[in-house]
PDB file of N, CA and C in Angstrom:
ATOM      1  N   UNK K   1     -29.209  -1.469  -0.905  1.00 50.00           N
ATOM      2  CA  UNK K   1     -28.032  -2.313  -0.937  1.00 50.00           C
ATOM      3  C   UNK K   1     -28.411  -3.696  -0.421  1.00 50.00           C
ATOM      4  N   UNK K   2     -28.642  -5.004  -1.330  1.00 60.00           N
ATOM      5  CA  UNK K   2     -28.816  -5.705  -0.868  1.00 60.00           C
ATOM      6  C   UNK K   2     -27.554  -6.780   0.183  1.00 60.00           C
ATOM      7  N   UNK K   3     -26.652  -6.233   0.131  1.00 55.00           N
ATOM      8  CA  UNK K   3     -25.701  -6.694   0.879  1.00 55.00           C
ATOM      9  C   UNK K   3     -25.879  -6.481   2.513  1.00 55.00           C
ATOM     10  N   UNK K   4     -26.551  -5.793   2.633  1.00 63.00           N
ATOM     11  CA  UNK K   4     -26.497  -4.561   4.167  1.00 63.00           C
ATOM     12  C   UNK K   4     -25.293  -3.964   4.316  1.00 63.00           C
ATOM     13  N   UNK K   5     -23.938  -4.239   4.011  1.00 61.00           N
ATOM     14  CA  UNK K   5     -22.652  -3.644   4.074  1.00 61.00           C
ATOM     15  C   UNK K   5     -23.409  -2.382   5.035  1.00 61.00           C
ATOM     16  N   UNK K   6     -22.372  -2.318   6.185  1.00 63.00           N
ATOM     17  CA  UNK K   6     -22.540  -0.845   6.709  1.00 63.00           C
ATOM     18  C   UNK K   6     -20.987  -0.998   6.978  1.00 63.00           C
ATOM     19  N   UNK K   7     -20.822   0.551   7.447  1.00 59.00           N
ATOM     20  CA  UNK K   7     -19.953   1.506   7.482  1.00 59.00           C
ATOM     21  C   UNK K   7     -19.747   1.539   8.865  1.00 59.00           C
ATOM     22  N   UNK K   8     -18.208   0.874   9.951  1.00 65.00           N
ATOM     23  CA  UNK K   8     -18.108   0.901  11.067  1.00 65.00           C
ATOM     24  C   UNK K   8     -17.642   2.150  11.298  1.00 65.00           C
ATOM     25  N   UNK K   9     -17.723   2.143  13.191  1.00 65.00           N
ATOM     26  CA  UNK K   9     -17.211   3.549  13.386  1.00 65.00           C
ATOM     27  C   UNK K   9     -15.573   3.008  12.934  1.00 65.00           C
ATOM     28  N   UNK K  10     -14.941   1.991  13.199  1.00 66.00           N
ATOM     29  CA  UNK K  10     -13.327   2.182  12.804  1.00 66.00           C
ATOM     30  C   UNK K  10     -13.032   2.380  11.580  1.00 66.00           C
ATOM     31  N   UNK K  11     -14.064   2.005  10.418  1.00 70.00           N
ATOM     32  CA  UNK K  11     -14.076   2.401   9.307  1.00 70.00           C
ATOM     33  C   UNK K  11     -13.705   3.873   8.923  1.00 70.00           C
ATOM     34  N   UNK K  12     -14.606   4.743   9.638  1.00 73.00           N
ATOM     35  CA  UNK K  12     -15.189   5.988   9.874  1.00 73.00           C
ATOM     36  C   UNK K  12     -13.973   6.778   9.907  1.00 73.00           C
ATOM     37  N   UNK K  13     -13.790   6.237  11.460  1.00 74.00           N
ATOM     38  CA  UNK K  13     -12.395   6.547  11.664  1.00 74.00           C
ATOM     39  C   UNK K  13     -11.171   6.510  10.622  1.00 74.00           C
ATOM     40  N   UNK K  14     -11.028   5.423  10.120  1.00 74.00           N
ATOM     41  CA  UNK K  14      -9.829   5.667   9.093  1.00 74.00           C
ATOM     42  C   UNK K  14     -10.072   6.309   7.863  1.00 74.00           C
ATOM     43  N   UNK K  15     -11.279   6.263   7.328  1.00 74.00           N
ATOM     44  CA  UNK K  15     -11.380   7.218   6.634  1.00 74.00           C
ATOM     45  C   UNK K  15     -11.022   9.200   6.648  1.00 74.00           C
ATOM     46  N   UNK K  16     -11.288   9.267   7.758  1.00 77.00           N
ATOM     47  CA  UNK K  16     -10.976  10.521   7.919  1.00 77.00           C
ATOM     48  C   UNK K  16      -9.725  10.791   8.938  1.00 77.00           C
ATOM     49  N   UNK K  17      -8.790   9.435   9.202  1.00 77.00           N
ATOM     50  CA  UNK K  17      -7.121   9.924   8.847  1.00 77.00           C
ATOM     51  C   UNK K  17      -6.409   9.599   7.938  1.00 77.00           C
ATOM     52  N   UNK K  18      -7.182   8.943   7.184  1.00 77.00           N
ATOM     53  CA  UNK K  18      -6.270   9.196   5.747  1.00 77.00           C
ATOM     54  C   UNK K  18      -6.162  10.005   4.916  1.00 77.00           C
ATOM     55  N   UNK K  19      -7.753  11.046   5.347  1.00 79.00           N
ATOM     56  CA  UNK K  19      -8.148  12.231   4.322  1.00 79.00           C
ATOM     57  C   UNK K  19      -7.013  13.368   5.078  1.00 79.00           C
ATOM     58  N   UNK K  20      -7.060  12.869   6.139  1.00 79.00           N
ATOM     59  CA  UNK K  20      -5.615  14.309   7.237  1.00 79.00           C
ATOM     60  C   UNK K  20      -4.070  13.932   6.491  1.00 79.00           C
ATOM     61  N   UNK K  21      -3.834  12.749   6.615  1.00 83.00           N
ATOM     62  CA  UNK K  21      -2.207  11.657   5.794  1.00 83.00           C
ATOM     63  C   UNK K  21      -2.068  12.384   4.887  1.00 83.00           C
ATOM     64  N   UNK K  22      -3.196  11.853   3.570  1.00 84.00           N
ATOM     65  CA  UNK K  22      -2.774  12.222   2.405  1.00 84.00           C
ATOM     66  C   UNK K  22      -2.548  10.994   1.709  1.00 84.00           C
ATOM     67  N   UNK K  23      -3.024   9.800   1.947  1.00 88.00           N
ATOM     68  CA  UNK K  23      -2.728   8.488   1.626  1.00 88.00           C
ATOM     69  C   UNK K  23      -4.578   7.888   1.018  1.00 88.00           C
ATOM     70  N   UNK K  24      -4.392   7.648   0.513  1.00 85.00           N
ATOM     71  CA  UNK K  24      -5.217   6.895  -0.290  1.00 85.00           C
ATOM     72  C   UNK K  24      -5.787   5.407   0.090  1.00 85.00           C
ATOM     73  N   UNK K  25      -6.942   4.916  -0.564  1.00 84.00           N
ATOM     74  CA  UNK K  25      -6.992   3.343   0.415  1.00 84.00           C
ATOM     75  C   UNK K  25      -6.211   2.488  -0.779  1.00 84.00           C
ATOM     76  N   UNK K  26      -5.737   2.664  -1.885  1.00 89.00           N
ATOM     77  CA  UNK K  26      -5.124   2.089  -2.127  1.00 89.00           C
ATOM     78  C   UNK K  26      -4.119   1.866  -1.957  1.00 89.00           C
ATOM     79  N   UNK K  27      -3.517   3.142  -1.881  1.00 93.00           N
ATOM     80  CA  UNK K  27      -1.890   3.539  -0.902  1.00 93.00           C
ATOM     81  C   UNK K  27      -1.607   2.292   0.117  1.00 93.00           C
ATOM     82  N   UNK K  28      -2.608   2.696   0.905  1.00 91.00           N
ATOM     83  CA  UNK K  28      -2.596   2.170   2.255  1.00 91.00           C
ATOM     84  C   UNK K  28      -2.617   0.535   1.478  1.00 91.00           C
ATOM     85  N   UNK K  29      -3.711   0.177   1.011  1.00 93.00           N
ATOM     86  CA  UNK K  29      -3.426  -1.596   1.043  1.00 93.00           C
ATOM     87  C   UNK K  29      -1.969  -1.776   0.642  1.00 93.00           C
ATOM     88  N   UNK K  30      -0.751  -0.694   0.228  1.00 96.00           N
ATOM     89  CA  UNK K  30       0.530  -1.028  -0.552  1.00 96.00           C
ATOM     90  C   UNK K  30       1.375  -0.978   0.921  1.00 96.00           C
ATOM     91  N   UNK K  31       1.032   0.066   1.288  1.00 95.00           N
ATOM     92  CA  UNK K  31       1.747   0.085   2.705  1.00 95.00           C
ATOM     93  C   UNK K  31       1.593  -0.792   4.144  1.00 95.00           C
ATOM     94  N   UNK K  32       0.255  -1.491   4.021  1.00 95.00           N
ATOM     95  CA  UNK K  32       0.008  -2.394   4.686  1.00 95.00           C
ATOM     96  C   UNK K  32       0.990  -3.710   3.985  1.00 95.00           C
ATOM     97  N   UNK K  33       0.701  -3.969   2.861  1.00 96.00           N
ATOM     98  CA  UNK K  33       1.490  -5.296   2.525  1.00 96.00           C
ATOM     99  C   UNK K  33       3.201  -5.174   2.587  1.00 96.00           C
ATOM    100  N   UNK K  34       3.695  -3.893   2.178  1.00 97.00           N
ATOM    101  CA  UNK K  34       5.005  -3.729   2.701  1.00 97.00           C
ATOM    102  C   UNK K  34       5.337  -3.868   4.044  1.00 97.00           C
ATOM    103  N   UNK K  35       4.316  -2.909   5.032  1.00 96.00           N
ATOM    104  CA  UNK K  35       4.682  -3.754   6.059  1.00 96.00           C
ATOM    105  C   UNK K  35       4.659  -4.880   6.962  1.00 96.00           C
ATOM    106  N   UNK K  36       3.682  -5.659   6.536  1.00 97.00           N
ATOM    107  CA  UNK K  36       3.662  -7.007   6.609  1.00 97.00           C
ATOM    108  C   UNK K  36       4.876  -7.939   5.843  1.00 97.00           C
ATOM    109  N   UNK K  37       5.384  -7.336   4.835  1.00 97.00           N
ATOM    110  CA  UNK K  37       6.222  -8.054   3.978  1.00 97.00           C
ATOM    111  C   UNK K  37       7.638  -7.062   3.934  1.00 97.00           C
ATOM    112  N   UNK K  38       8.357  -6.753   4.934  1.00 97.00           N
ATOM    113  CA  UNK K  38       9.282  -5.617   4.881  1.00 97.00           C
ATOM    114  C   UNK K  38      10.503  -5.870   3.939  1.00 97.00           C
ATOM    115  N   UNK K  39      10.816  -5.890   2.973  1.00 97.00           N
ATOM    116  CA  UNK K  39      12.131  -5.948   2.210  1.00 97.00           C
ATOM    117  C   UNK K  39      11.408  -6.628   0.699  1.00 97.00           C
ATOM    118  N   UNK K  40      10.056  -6.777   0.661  1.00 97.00           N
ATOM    119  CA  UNK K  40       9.076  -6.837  -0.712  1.00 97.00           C
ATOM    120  C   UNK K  40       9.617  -6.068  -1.885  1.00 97.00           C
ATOM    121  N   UNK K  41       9.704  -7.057  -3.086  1.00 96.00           N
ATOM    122  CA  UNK K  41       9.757  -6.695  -4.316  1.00 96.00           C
ATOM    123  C   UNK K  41       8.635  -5.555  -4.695  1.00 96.00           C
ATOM    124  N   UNK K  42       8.405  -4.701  -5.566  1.00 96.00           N
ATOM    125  CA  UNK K  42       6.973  -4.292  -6.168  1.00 96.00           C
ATOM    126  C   UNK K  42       6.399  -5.277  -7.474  1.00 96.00           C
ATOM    127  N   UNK K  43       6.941  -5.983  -7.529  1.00 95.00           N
ATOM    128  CA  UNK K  43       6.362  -7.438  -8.255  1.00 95.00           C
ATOM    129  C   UNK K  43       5.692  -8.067  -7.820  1.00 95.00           C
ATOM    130  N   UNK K  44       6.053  -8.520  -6.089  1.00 96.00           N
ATOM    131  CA  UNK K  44       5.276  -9.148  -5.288  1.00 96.00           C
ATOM    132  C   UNK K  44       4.271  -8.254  -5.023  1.00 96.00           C
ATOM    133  N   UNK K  45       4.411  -6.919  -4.617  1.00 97.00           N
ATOM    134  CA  UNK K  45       2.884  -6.339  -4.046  1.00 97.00           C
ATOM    135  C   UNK K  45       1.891  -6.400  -5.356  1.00 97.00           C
ATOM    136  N   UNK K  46       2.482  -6.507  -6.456  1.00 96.00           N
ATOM    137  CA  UNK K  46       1.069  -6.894  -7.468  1.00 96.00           C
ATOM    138  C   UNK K  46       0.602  -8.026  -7.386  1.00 96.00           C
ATOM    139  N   UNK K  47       1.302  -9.133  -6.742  1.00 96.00           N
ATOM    140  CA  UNK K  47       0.724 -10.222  -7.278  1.00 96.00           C
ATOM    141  C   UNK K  47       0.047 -10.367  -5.667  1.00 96.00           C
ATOM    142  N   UNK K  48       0.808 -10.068  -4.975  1.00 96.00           N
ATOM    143  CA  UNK K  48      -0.302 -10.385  -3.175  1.00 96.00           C
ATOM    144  C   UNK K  48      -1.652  -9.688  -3.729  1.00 96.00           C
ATOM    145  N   UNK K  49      -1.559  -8.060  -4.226  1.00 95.00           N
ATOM    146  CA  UNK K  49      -2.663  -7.491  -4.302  1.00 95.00           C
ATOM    147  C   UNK K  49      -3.650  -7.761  -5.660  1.00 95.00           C
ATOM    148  N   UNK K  50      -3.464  -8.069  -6.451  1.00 95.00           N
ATOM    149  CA  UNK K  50      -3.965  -8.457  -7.688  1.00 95.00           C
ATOM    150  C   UNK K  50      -4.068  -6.975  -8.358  1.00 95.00           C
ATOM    151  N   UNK K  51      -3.133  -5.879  -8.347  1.00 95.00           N
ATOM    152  CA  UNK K  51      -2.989  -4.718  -8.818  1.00 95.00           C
ATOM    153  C   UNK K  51      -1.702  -5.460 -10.484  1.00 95.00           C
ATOM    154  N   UNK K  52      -2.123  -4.340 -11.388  1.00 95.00           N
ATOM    155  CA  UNK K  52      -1.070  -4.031 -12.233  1.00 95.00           C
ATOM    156  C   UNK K  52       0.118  -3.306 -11.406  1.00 95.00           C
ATOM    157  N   UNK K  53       1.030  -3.501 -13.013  1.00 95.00           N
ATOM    158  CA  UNK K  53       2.690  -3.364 -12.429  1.00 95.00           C
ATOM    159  C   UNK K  53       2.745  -1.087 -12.401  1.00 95.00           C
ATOM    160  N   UNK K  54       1.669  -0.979 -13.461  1.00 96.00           N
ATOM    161  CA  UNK K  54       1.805   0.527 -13.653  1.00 96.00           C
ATOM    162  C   UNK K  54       1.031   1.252 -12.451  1.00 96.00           C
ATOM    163  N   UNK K  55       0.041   0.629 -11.709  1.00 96.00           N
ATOM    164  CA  UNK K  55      -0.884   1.408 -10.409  1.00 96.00           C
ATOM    165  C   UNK K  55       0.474   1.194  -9.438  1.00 96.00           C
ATOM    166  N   UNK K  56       1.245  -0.335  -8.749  1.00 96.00           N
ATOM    167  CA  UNK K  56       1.551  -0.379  -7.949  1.00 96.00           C
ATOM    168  C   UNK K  56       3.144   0.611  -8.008  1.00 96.00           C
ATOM    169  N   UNK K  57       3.485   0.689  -9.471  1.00 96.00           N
ATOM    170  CA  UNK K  57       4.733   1.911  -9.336  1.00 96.00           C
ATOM    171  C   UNK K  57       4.258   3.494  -8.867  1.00 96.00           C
ATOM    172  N   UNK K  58       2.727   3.727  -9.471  1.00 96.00           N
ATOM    173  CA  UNK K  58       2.699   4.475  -9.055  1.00 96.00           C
ATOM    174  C   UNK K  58       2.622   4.996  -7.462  1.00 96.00           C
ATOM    175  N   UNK K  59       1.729   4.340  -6.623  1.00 96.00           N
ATOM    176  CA  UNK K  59       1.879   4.251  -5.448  1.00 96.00           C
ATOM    177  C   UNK K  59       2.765   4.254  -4.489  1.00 96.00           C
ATOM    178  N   UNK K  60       3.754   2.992  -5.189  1.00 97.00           N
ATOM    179  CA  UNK K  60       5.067   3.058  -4.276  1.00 97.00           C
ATOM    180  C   UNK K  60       5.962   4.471  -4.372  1.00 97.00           C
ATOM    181  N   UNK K  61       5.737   5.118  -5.981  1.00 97.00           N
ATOM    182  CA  UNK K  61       6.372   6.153  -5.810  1.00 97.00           C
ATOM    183  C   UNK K  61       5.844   7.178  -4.850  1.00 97.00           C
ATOM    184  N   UNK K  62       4.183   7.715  -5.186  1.00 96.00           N
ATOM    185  CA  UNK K  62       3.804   8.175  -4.029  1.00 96.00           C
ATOM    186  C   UNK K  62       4.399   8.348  -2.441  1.00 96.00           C
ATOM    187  N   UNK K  63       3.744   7.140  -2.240  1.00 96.00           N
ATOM    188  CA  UNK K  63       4.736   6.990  -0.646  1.00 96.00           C
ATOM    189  C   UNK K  63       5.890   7.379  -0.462  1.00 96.00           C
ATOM    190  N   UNK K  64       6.402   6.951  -1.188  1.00 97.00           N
ATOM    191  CA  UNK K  64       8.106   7.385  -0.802  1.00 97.00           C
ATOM    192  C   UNK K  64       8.805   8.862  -0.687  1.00 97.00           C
ATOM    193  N   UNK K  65       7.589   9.202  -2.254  1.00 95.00           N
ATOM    194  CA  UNK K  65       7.698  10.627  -1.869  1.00 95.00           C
ATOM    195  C   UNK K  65       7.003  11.680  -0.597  1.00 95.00           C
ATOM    196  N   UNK K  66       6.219  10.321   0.323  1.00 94.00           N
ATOM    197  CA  UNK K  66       5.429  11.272   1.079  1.00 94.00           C
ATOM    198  C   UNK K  66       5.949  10.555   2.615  1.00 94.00           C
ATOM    199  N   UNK K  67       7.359   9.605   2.064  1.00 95.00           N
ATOM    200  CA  UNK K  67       8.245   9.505   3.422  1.00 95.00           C
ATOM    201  C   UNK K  67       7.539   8.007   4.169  1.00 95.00           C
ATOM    202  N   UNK K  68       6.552   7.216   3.832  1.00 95.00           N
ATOM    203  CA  UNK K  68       6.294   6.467   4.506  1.00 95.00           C
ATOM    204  C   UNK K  68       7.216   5.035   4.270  1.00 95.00           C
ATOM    205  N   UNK K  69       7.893   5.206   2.976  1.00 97.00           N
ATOM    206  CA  UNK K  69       8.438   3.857   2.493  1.00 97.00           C
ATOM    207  C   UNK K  69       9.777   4.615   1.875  1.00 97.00           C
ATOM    208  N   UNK K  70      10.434   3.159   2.041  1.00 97.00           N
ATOM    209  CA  UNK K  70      12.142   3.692   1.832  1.00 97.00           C
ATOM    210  C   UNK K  70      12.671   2.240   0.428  1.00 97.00           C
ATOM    211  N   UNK K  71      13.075   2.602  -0.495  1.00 96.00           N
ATOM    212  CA  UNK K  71      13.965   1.429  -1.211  1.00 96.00           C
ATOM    213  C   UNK K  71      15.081   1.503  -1.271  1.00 96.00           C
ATOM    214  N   UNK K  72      15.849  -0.083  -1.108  1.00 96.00           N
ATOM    215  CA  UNK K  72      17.086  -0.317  -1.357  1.00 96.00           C
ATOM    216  C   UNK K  72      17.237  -1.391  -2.170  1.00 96.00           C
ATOM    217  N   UNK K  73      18.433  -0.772  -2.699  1.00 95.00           N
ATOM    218  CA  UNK K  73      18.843  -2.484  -4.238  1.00 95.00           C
ATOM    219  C   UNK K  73      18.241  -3.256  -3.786  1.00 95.00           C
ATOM    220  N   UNK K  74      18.557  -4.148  -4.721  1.00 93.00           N
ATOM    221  CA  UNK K  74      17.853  -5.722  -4.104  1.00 93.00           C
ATOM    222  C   UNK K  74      19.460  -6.467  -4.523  1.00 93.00           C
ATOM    223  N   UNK K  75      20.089  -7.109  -3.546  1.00 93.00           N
ATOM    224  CA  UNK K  75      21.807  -7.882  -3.532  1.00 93.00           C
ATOM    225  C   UNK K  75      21.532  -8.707  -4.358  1.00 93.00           C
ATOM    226  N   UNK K  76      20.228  -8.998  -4.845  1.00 91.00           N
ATOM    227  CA  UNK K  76      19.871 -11.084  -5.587  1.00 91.00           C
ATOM    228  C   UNK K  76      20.209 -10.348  -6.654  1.00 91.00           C
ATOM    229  N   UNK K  77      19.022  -9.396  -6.851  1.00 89.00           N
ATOM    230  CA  UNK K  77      18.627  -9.469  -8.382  1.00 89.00           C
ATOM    231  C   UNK K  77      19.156  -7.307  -8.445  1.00 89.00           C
ATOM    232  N   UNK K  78      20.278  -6.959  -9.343  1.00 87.00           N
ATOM    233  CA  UNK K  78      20.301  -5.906  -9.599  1.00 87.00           C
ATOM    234  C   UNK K  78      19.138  -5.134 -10.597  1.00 87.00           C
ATOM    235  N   UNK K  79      18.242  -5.622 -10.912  1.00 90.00           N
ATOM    236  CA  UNK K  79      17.087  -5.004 -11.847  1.00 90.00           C
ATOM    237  C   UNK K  79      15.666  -4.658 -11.078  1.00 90.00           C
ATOM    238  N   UNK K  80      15.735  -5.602  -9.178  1.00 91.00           N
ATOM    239  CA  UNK K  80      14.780  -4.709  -8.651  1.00 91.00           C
ATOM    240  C   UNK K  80      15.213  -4.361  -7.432  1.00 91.00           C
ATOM    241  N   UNK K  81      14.494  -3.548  -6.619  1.00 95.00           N
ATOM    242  CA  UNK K  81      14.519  -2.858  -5.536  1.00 95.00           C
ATOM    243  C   UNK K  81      13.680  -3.510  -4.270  1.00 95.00           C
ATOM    244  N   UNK K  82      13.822  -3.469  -2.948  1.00 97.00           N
ATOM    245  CA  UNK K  82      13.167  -4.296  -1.896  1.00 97.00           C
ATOM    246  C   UNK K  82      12.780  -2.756  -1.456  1.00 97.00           C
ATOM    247  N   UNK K  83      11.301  -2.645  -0.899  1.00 97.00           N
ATOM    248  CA  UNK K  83      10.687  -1.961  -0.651  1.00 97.00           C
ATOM    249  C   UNK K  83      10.512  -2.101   1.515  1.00 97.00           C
ATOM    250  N   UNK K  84      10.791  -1.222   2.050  1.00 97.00           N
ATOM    251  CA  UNK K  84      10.530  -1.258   3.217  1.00 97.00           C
ATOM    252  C   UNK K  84       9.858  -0.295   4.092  1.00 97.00           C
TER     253      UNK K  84
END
């Protein structure tokens, strides 16, 4: 590897509680930007993350079904949902 990239122990570490979660590292970059961004469109988490609109539905659905993220209408716009 000409990069040297190594592998920290906190790395280490999160790797093997996410494999216990059940969350994914992509998951996680969705759930990190929601919660950095609490009441986020899923429009916006594609465009913060440079993901498509079909990975980041899937994900958000994920989560939600696995309780980490909650949606409610969105009052502006009735066609999306704010993610928290």
């Amino acid at each position: 590897d000409i990069t040297k990239r190594q592998i920290t122990k906190g790395q280490k570490f999160t790797v093997r509680t996410l494999r216990d979660t059940g969350i994914g590292t992509g998951e996680l970059d969705v759930l990190h930007t929601i919660r950095k961004n609490p009441g986020i469109t899923q429009a916006s988490v594609c465009r913060i993350l440079g993901i498509d609109k079909g990975l980041a539905a899937r994900q958000t659905a994920s989560l939600e079904g696995k309780g980490y993220i909650t949606r409610q209408e969105n009052p502006e716009d009735g066609r999306s949902q704010l993610l928290f």
